[in-house]
Amino acid sequence: MSLKISENRIKEMTTAGLNLIGQALSIYDNQLRLVQCNFRFQEMFDLPDDLVRPGARFHDTIHFLASRGEYGKVEDVDEMVRQRVEQALAFEPHYMERVRPNGQVISVEGAPLPNGGWVAVYTDITRTKQDEDLLRARSEELSEQLLGRAEELSATNRKLAATITALEEAKRQLTEIEARTRLTTEMMPAHIAHLDADGRYDYSNRRLSSVMPGRPSDILGLHISEALGSVAFQRVEPHLQRAYKGKISVFEFTEDRDARRLRVSFTPDEQGGVYVMSVDITEETQARVALQQSRRRAMAAQMTSGMAHDFSNLLTIILGMQSRLEKMDLPDGAHELVSATQATAQRGGQLLNRIADMTGNRTPQPKATDMRGLLEDLRILASPSLPRGMGLSVVNNLPDQAVMLDPGMVQDALLNLVLNARDACGSSGQITISAHKIGSIWTEITVSDTGPGFSSEALEKALNPFFTTKGSGGSGLGLPMVYDTVKLAGGDLSLRNTPSGASVVLRLPYRPALLAQEGLVLLVEDSDDLRSQFREMLIDLGFSVIEATSAEEALVLAAEIDEIVLVLSDIRLEGPGTGLDVLNAIRPGLACILMTSLPYSDPLHRKALNLAPVLRKPFSQEQLSALIRTEAA
């Protein structure tokens, strides 16, 4: 809040200072849109209010002046305006003098700005020109009056020089403020921009493409619908219109190209425009989903553990009594009833075991996994369970790169789906497992079959525990266990019917495993002793090392040094930032390993496990090397 007040105060003081300058002044950006001007600029050229507001186009201002006769008689106004715009886009220093239609003589001096655009100063030199003419006309009869005028002119020139010096200092300060503000915003892991009243970008920190890959980085002058694309614009437009009506709007939506989850804030300003901030929260959402599932499982375990214990005791009593009955001399048909009761009780015991598996301590253990090998092993494992007339094929379109996931849990889930598909198809049919990557965010695995498909009731309830379409042959826990596995990993599961049958789609976070590499490592650790120890480990492994003790220091180094290939960071750090803040803000594609001595129950540790590999302290050089250089499970 204090930063915003300070910036507003600076803006007010800058505007007030510029209005005190005797010359007219205007500043345009690299898209020829007005950034700042003073009151003398509007007064000198008698401009309407809409041409002196920030964002006004240079083209419109020149067209207005030319149409009014500011540049004399012009045969083709549009051609003249086009030439002026082309000259302006060259951003070259210039100085010129011209006589306006009202007889006023002005000088125009323009200087380019470091980031594109320019500042222009317009000075009324009519009196100076009159004095020059007088000197020429009366060069032979110099008088006391002329000498006085010369002295007056000299004083005026001194005042003008002082004004120009002040103007140059104001220009320098404006440039410095702009550069500092731009550097700050470009370092942030978010897209920050401003839209004018027409929905066009007049400011951007050039990070749209990092938040929404495939979009352009240079978006100044573009309408928001052009920059985002039609599908994404349709999702944000209602919220944008709300902001244009003066109401702050914060919302989330899933981007269409690679299913990223984005959080967008629209904040109206006082000039009819809107400030925009967009943040990629995909990993945050994945961690949130995993944490929510863990909490649900903990609640389910708490609710069912007591009931399961009592029910297990009852089943034990029933089985014991049936065993005693079996030894008695019973009438005909009684033994069959005893056997049926025993089988049912045993089935109840198996159901209790399934419930325990669902609600027990199932902690994902991600490690570098070769998906090609995992899917091939699954095909070999599942094939003997299929009828002769049923085929099982695997289509793997994932990159040939190890990914971080729990191979045991994923293989168990896929095997469960294959066996469900087998039961749906009967004695013949085709089961297909296909895998591919969605952008750089998701691994999508689909198990499809040529069976009758899901009924409408199954599509609605199949993920509910104990719902089954197999009658007495099913427990109704198969798909809920698969759903549980996917959610624990921060992913999602969906059911759908296809023209040839049914399919179950699993989406898991796509996290490539770290491959063997050498280069510069950024080590972030606030303990001097531990930092020295870890530095020696990394040097022994062949890496060069630079060090930081806080998240803020680490982010500055990561932004300035392109040669960094790996970040090794503690979770808890000096200052308010954490290792998770470092991970979320580093440039895309830069590998990161987190380390901690926090217990697994700590929320930061649990969240970190869903974002990156985590080393538990203390660890050995061999453990660090294995995690950095592993190529497959």
GROMACS .gro file of N, CA and C in nm, residues 22-24 39-47 68 70 100 102 104 106 122-124:
model
   63
   22GLY      N    1   0.800   2.674  -1.874
   22GLY     CA    2   0.747   2.766  -1.973
   22GLY      C    3   0.729   2.704  -2.110
   23GLN      N    4   0.803   2.600  -2.142
   23GLN     CA    5   0.792   2.535  -2.272
   23GLN      C    6   0.681   2.428  -2.270
   24ALA      N    7   0.630   2.397  -2.388
   24ALA     CA    8   0.537   2.284  -2.402
   24ALA      C    9   0.619   2.156  -2.412
   39PHE      N   10   0.056   2.118  -1.930
   39PHE     CA   11  -0.056   2.201  -1.969
   39PHE      C   12  -0.020   2.291  -2.087
   40ARG      N   13   0.105   2.338  -2.096
   40ARG     CA   14   0.146   2.427  -2.205
   40ARG      C   15   0.134   2.358  -2.340
   41PHE      N   16   0.151   2.225  -2.346
   41PHE     CA   17   0.138   2.152  -2.472
   41PHE      C   18  -0.005   2.164  -2.525
   42GLN      N   19  -0.103   2.146  -2.437
   42GLN     CA   20  -0.243   2.160  -2.480
   42GLN      C   21  -0.276   2.304  -2.514
   43GLU      N   22  -0.223   2.396  -2.432
   43GLU     CA   23  -0.254   2.538  -2.453
   43GLU      C   24  -0.193   2.590  -2.582
   44MET      N   25  -0.068   2.554  -2.611
   44MET     CA   26   0.001   2.607  -2.729
   44MET      C   27  -0.069   2.567  -2.857
   45PHE      N   28  -0.114   2.438  -2.864
   45PHE     CA   29  -0.174   2.390  -2.988
   45PHE      C   30  -0.327   2.379  -2.980
   46ASP      N   31  -0.384   2.429  -2.868
   46ASP     CA   32  -0.530   2.430  -2.852
   46ASP      C   33  -0.588   2.290  -2.878
   47LEU      N   34  -0.535   2.191  -2.808
   47LEU     CA   35  -0.575   2.051  -2.833
   47LEU      C   36  -0.695   2.014  -2.747
   68ARG      N   37  -0.663   2.113  -3.929
   68ARG     CA   38  -0.696   2.249  -3.885
   68ARG      C   39  -0.609   2.354  -3.953
   70GLU      N   40  -0.259   2.363  -3.928
   70GLU     CA   41  -0.138   2.393  -3.851
   70GLU      C   42  -0.014   2.391  -3.938
  100ARG      N   43   0.394   2.915  -3.731
  100ARG     CA   44   0.257   2.866  -3.725
  100ARG      C   45   0.165   2.960  -3.802
  102ASN      N   46  -0.077   3.130  -3.708
  102ASN     CA   47  -0.109   3.252  -3.632
  102ASN      C   48   0.009   3.347  -3.620
  104GLN      N   49   0.301   3.281  -3.488
  104GLN     CA   50   0.393   3.241  -3.381
  104GLN      C   51   0.506   3.156  -3.438
  106ILE      N   52   0.792   2.881  -3.345
  106ILE     CA   53   0.828   2.787  -3.238
  106ILE      C   54   0.947   2.703  -3.283
  122TYR      N   55   0.870   2.219  -2.706
  122TYR     CA   56   0.826   2.320  -2.801
  122TYR      C   57   0.842   2.456  -2.732
  123THR      N   58   0.923   2.546  -2.794
  123THR     CA   59   0.955   2.676  -2.733
  123THR      C   60   0.907   2.789  -2.824
  124ASP      N   61   0.840   2.887  -2.764
  124ASP     CA   62   0.795   3.006  -2.837
  124ASP      C   63   0.916   3.099  -2.856
   0.00000   0.00000   0.00000
